[in-house]
Amino acid sequence: GGTDDTPKRASPSPCLCQFDLKEKRSFFGQRKDYWDFLCQGLARRRQEHEGVRFVTSLDKLKTPVGRGRAFLRYCLVHRQLAESLQLCLLDPESLREWYYARSPFLSPQRRAEILGSLYELDGVTFHLAL
């Protein structure tokens, strides 16, 4: 795959991560977004995810949505999107805590289809500004 079709292929992920996401707020009232869901899911790993470390080091990113987008770009460039998302989708209880019933993440079949497509993206080279 060339770079001409990259933006079209890369764009659905944030929408998918936001679809049927429950509205949650932090202790200080800031709305939580899929970035917070991803961080919670990846926090179960033994070592900190490089993408999370990279994104949290960027002072220019002020909102959870901006951090989430930057994390998705990082994962695409480093061919880690499928693996990273799969780690977050392993815990059904956490999924129900963050997503309403219509989310494709709550359907085992849809989840498998999504992850299958994302693993295919590992073969695509993305040139995205981080």
PDB file of C-alpha atoms in Angstrom:
ATOM      1  CA  GLY A   1       0.000   0.000   0.000  1.00  0.00           C
ATOM      2  CA  GLY A   2       1.194   3.462  -0.879  1.00  0.00           C
ATOM      3  CA  THR A   3       0.737   6.581   1.151  1.00  0.00           C
ATOM      4  CA  ASP A   4      -2.094   7.925  -1.047  1.00  0.00           C
ATOM      5  CA  ASP A   5      -4.748   5.808   0.637  1.00  0.00           C
ATOM      6  CA  THR A   6      -3.293   5.988   4.151  1.00  0.00           C
ATOM      7  CA  PRO A   7      -5.477   8.790   5.570  1.00  0.00           C
ATOM      8  CA  LYS A   8      -8.677   7.061   4.435  1.00  0.00           C
ATOM      9  CA  ARG A   9      -7.613   3.785   6.009  1.00  0.00           C
ATOM     10  CA  ALA A  10      -6.386   5.360   9.213  1.00  0.00           C
ATOM     11  CA  SER A  11      -9.434   7.515   9.930  1.00  0.00           C
ATOM     12  CA  PRO A  12     -12.030   4.961  11.123  1.00  0.00           C
ATOM     13  CA  SER A  13     -10.185   3.960  14.311  1.00  0.00           C
ATOM     14  CA  PRO A  14     -11.004   7.032  16.440  1.00  0.00           C
ATOM     15  CA  CYS A  15     -14.656   6.818  15.370  1.00  0.00           C
ATOM     16  CA  LEU A  16     -14.752   3.123  16.227  1.00  0.00           C
ATOM     17  CA  CYS A  17     -13.184   3.742  19.616  1.00  0.00           C
ATOM     18  CA  GLN A  18     -15.741   6.482  20.337  1.00  0.00           C
ATOM     19  CA  PHE A  19     -18.839   4.650  19.071  1.00  0.00           C
ATOM     20  CA  ASP A  20     -21.271   3.965  21.939  1.00  0.00           C
ATOM     21  CA  LEU A  21     -18.650   5.022  24.506  1.00  0.00           C
ATOM     22  CA  LYS A  22     -20.272   5.775  27.861  1.00  0.00           C
ATOM     23  CA  GLU A  23     -19.891   9.287  29.192  1.00  0.00           C
ATOM     24  CA  LYS A  24     -17.515   9.198  32.130  1.00  0.00           C
ATOM     25  CA  ARG A  25     -15.882  12.002  34.055  1.00  0.00           C
ATOM     26  CA  SER A  26     -12.669  12.256  35.990  1.00  0.00           C
ATOM     27  CA  PHE A  27     -12.592  13.292  39.636  1.00  0.00           C
ATOM     28  CA  PHE A  28     -12.187  16.909  38.489  1.00  0.00           C
ATOM     29  CA  GLY A  29     -15.060  16.739  36.018  1.00  0.00           C
ATOM     30  CA  GLN A  30     -13.100  16.407  32.780  1.00  0.00           C
ATOM     31  CA  ARG A  31     -14.847  14.141  30.301  1.00  0.00           C
ATOM     32  CA  LYS A  32     -13.027  10.846  29.796  1.00  0.00           C
ATOM     33  CA  ASP A  33     -12.546   9.481  26.302  1.00  0.00           C
ATOM     34  CA  TYR A  34     -11.209   6.368  24.592  1.00  0.00           C
ATOM     35  CA  TRP A  35      -7.693   7.511  25.535  1.00  0.00           C
ATOM     36  CA  ASP A  36      -8.592   6.818  29.170  1.00  0.00           C
ATOM     37  CA  PHE A  37     -10.050   3.421  28.211  1.00  0.00           C
ATOM     38  CA  LEU A  38      -6.847   2.541  26.333  1.00  0.00           C
ATOM     39  CA  CYS A  39      -4.636   3.661  29.228  1.00  0.00           C
ATOM     40  CA  GLN A  40      -6.656   1.606  31.698  1.00  0.00           C
ATOM     41  CA  GLY A  41      -6.495  -1.465  29.453  1.00  0.00           C
ATOM     42  CA  LEU A  42      -2.780  -1.118  28.798  1.00  0.00           C
ATOM     43  CA  ALA A  43      -1.989  -0.442  32.474  1.00  0.00           C
ATOM     44  CA  ARG A  44      -2.421  -4.172  33.139  1.00  0.00           C
ATOM     45  CA  ARG A  45       0.795  -4.901  31.243  1.00  0.00           C
ATOM     46  CA  ARG A  46       3.990  -5.467  33.168  1.00  0.00           C
ATOM     47  CA  GLN A  47       5.821  -2.623  31.477  1.00  0.00           C
ATOM     48  CA  GLU A  48       4.471   0.725  30.359  1.00  0.00           C
ATOM     49  CA  HIS A  49       3.365   0.861  26.727  1.00  0.00           C
ATOM     50  CA  GLU A  50       5.840   2.913  24.653  1.00  0.00           C
ATOM     51  CA  GLY A  51       2.960   4.671  22.891  1.00  0.00           C
ATOM     52  CA  VAL A  52       1.413   5.787  26.169  1.00  0.00           C
ATOM     53  CA  ARG A  53       4.799   7.021  27.387  1.00  0.00           C
ATOM     54  CA  PHE A  54       5.367   8.894  24.113  1.00  0.00           C
ATOM     55  CA  VAL A  55       1.939  10.554  24.095  1.00  0.00           C
ATOM     56  CA  THR A  56       2.045  11.592  27.759  1.00  0.00           C
ATOM     57  CA  SER A  57       5.439  13.209  27.137  1.00  0.00           C
ATOM     58  CA  LEU A  58       3.954  15.593  24.552  1.00  0.00           C
ATOM     59  CA  ASP A  59       3.025  18.826  26.325  1.00  0.00           C
ATOM     60  CA  LYS A  60       1.137  20.137  23.286  1.00  0.00           C
ATOM     61  CA  LEU A  61      -1.619  17.540  23.729  1.00  0.00           C
ATOM     62  CA  LYS A  62      -4.156  18.939  26.177  1.00  0.00           C
ATOM     63  CA  THR A  63      -7.285  16.805  25.700  1.00  0.00           C
ATOM     64  CA  PRO A  64      -8.026  13.081  25.986  1.00  0.00           C
ATOM     65  CA  VAL A  65      -9.267  13.110  22.367  1.00  0.00           C
ATOM     66  CA  GLY A  66      -5.986  14.610  21.150  1.00  0.00           C
ATOM     67  CA  ARG A  67      -3.984  12.112  23.162  1.00  0.00           C
ATOM     68  CA  GLY A  68      -6.107   9.253  21.850  1.00  0.00           C
ATOM     69  CA  ARG A  69      -5.551  10.320  18.244  1.00  0.00           C
ATOM     70  CA  ALA A  70      -1.814  10.678  18.814  1.00  0.00           C
ATOM     71  CA  PHE A  71      -1.715   7.220  20.400  1.00  0.00           C
ATOM     72  CA  LEU A  72      -3.522   5.682  17.404  1.00  0.00           C
ATOM     73  CA  ARG A  73      -1.070   7.400  15.014  1.00  0.00           C
ATOM     74  CA  TYR A  74       1.880   6.156  17.078  1.00  0.00           C
ATOM     75  CA  CYS A  75       0.523   2.601  17.006  1.00  0.00           C
ATOM     76  CA  LEU A  76      -0.095   2.723  13.239  1.00  0.00           C
ATOM     77  CA  VAL A  77       3.427   3.958  12.520  1.00  0.00           C
ATOM     78  CA  HIS A  78       4.959   1.341  14.843  1.00  0.00           C
ATOM     79  CA  ARG A  79       2.609  -1.450  13.680  1.00  0.00           C
ATOM     80  CA  GLN A  80       1.199  -1.946  17.171  1.00  0.00           C
ATOM     81  CA  LEU A  81      -2.449  -0.920  16.766  1.00  0.00           C
ATOM     82  CA  ALA A  82      -4.014  -4.398  16.650  1.00  0.00           C
ATOM     83  CA  GLU A  83      -1.920  -5.771  19.495  1.00  0.00           C
ATOM     84  CA  SER A  84      -2.498  -2.694  21.668  1.00  0.00           C
ATOM     85  CA  LEU A  85      -6.247  -2.657  21.082  1.00  0.00           C
ATOM     86  CA  GLN A  86      -6.484  -6.409  21.631  1.00  0.00           C
ATOM     87  CA  LEU A  87      -4.900  -5.996  25.079  1.00  0.00           C
ATOM     88  CA  CYS A  88      -7.606  -3.460  25.921  1.00  0.00           C
ATOM     89  CA  LEU A  89     -10.396  -5.702  24.642  1.00  0.00           C
ATOM     90  CA  LEU A  90      -9.435  -8.774  26.706  1.00  0.00           C
ATOM     91  CA  ASP A  91     -11.440  -7.815  29.802  1.00  0.00           C
ATOM     92  CA  PRO A  92     -15.229  -8.085  29.201  1.00  0.00           C
ATOM     93  CA  GLU A  93     -16.004  -6.375  32.510  1.00  0.00           C
ATOM     94  CA  SER A  94     -13.917  -3.346  31.556  1.00  0.00           C
ATOM     95  CA  LEU A  95     -15.569  -3.231  28.125  1.00  0.00           C
ATOM     96  CA  ARG A  96     -19.045  -3.151  29.708  1.00  0.00           C
ATOM     97  CA  GLU A  97     -17.858  -0.459  32.117  1.00  0.00           C
ATOM     98  CA  TRP A  98     -16.753   1.788  29.216  1.00  0.00           C
ATOM     99  CA  TYR A  99     -19.141   0.910  26.360  1.00  0.00           C
ATOM    100  CA  TYR A 100     -22.886   0.584  25.820  1.00  0.00           C
ATOM    101  CA  ALA A 101     -24.389  -2.571  24.315  1.00  0.00           C
ATOM    102  CA  ARG A 102     -24.307  -1.383  20.667  1.00  0.00           C
ATOM    103  CA  SER A 103     -20.506  -1.080  20.641  1.00  0.00           C
ATOM    104  CA  PRO A 104     -18.948  -3.590  18.240  1.00  0.00           C
ATOM    105  CA  PHE A 105     -16.286  -4.194  20.896  1.00  0.00           C
ATOM    106  CA  LEU A 106     -18.906  -6.035  23.008  1.00  0.00           C
ATOM    107  CA  SER A 107     -19.687  -8.520  20.227  1.00  0.00           C
ATOM    108  CA  PRO A 108     -17.092 -11.336  20.089  1.00  0.00           C
ATOM    109  CA  GLN A 109     -17.664 -11.763  16.344  1.00  0.00           C
ATOM    110  CA  ARG A 110     -17.343  -8.042  15.559  1.00  0.00           C
ATOM    111  CA  ARG A 111     -14.331  -7.758  17.861  1.00  0.00           C
ATOM    112  CA  ALA A 112     -12.608 -10.605  15.985  1.00  0.00           C
ATOM    113  CA  GLU A 113     -13.403  -8.959  12.621  1.00  0.00           C
ATOM    114  CA  ILE A 114     -12.057  -5.596  13.794  1.00  0.00           C
ATOM    115  CA  LEU A 115      -8.865  -7.102  15.196  1.00  0.00           C
ATOM    116  CA  GLY A 116      -8.391  -9.180  12.039  1.00  0.00           C
ATOM    117  CA  SER A 117      -8.596  -6.033   9.923  1.00  0.00           C
ATOM    118  CA  LEU A 118      -6.230  -4.190  12.245  1.00  0.00           C
ATOM    119  CA  TYR A 119      -3.676  -7.011  12.134  1.00  0.00           C
ATOM    120  CA  GLU A 120      -3.796  -6.706   8.322  1.00  0.00           C
ATOM    121  CA  LEU A 121      -2.815  -3.048   8.740  1.00  0.00           C
ATOM    122  CA  ASP A 122       0.447  -4.208  10.326  1.00  0.00           C
ATOM    123  CA  GLY A 123       1.588  -4.919   6.772  1.00  0.00           C
ATOM    124  CA  VAL A 124       1.000  -1.296   5.703  1.00  0.00           C
ATOM    125  CA  THR A 125       3.694   1.340   6.185  1.00  0.00           C
ATOM    126  CA  PHE A 126       2.194   4.539   7.588  1.00  0.00           C
ATOM    127  CA  HIS A 127       3.962   7.880   7.318  1.00  0.00           C
ATOM    128  CA  LEU A 128       2.094  10.009   9.819  1.00  0.00           C
ATOM    129  CA  ALA A 129       3.206  13.055  11.730  1.00  0.00           C
ATOM    130  CA  LEU A 130       3.617  12.175  15.388  1.00  0.00           C
TER     131      LEU A 130
END
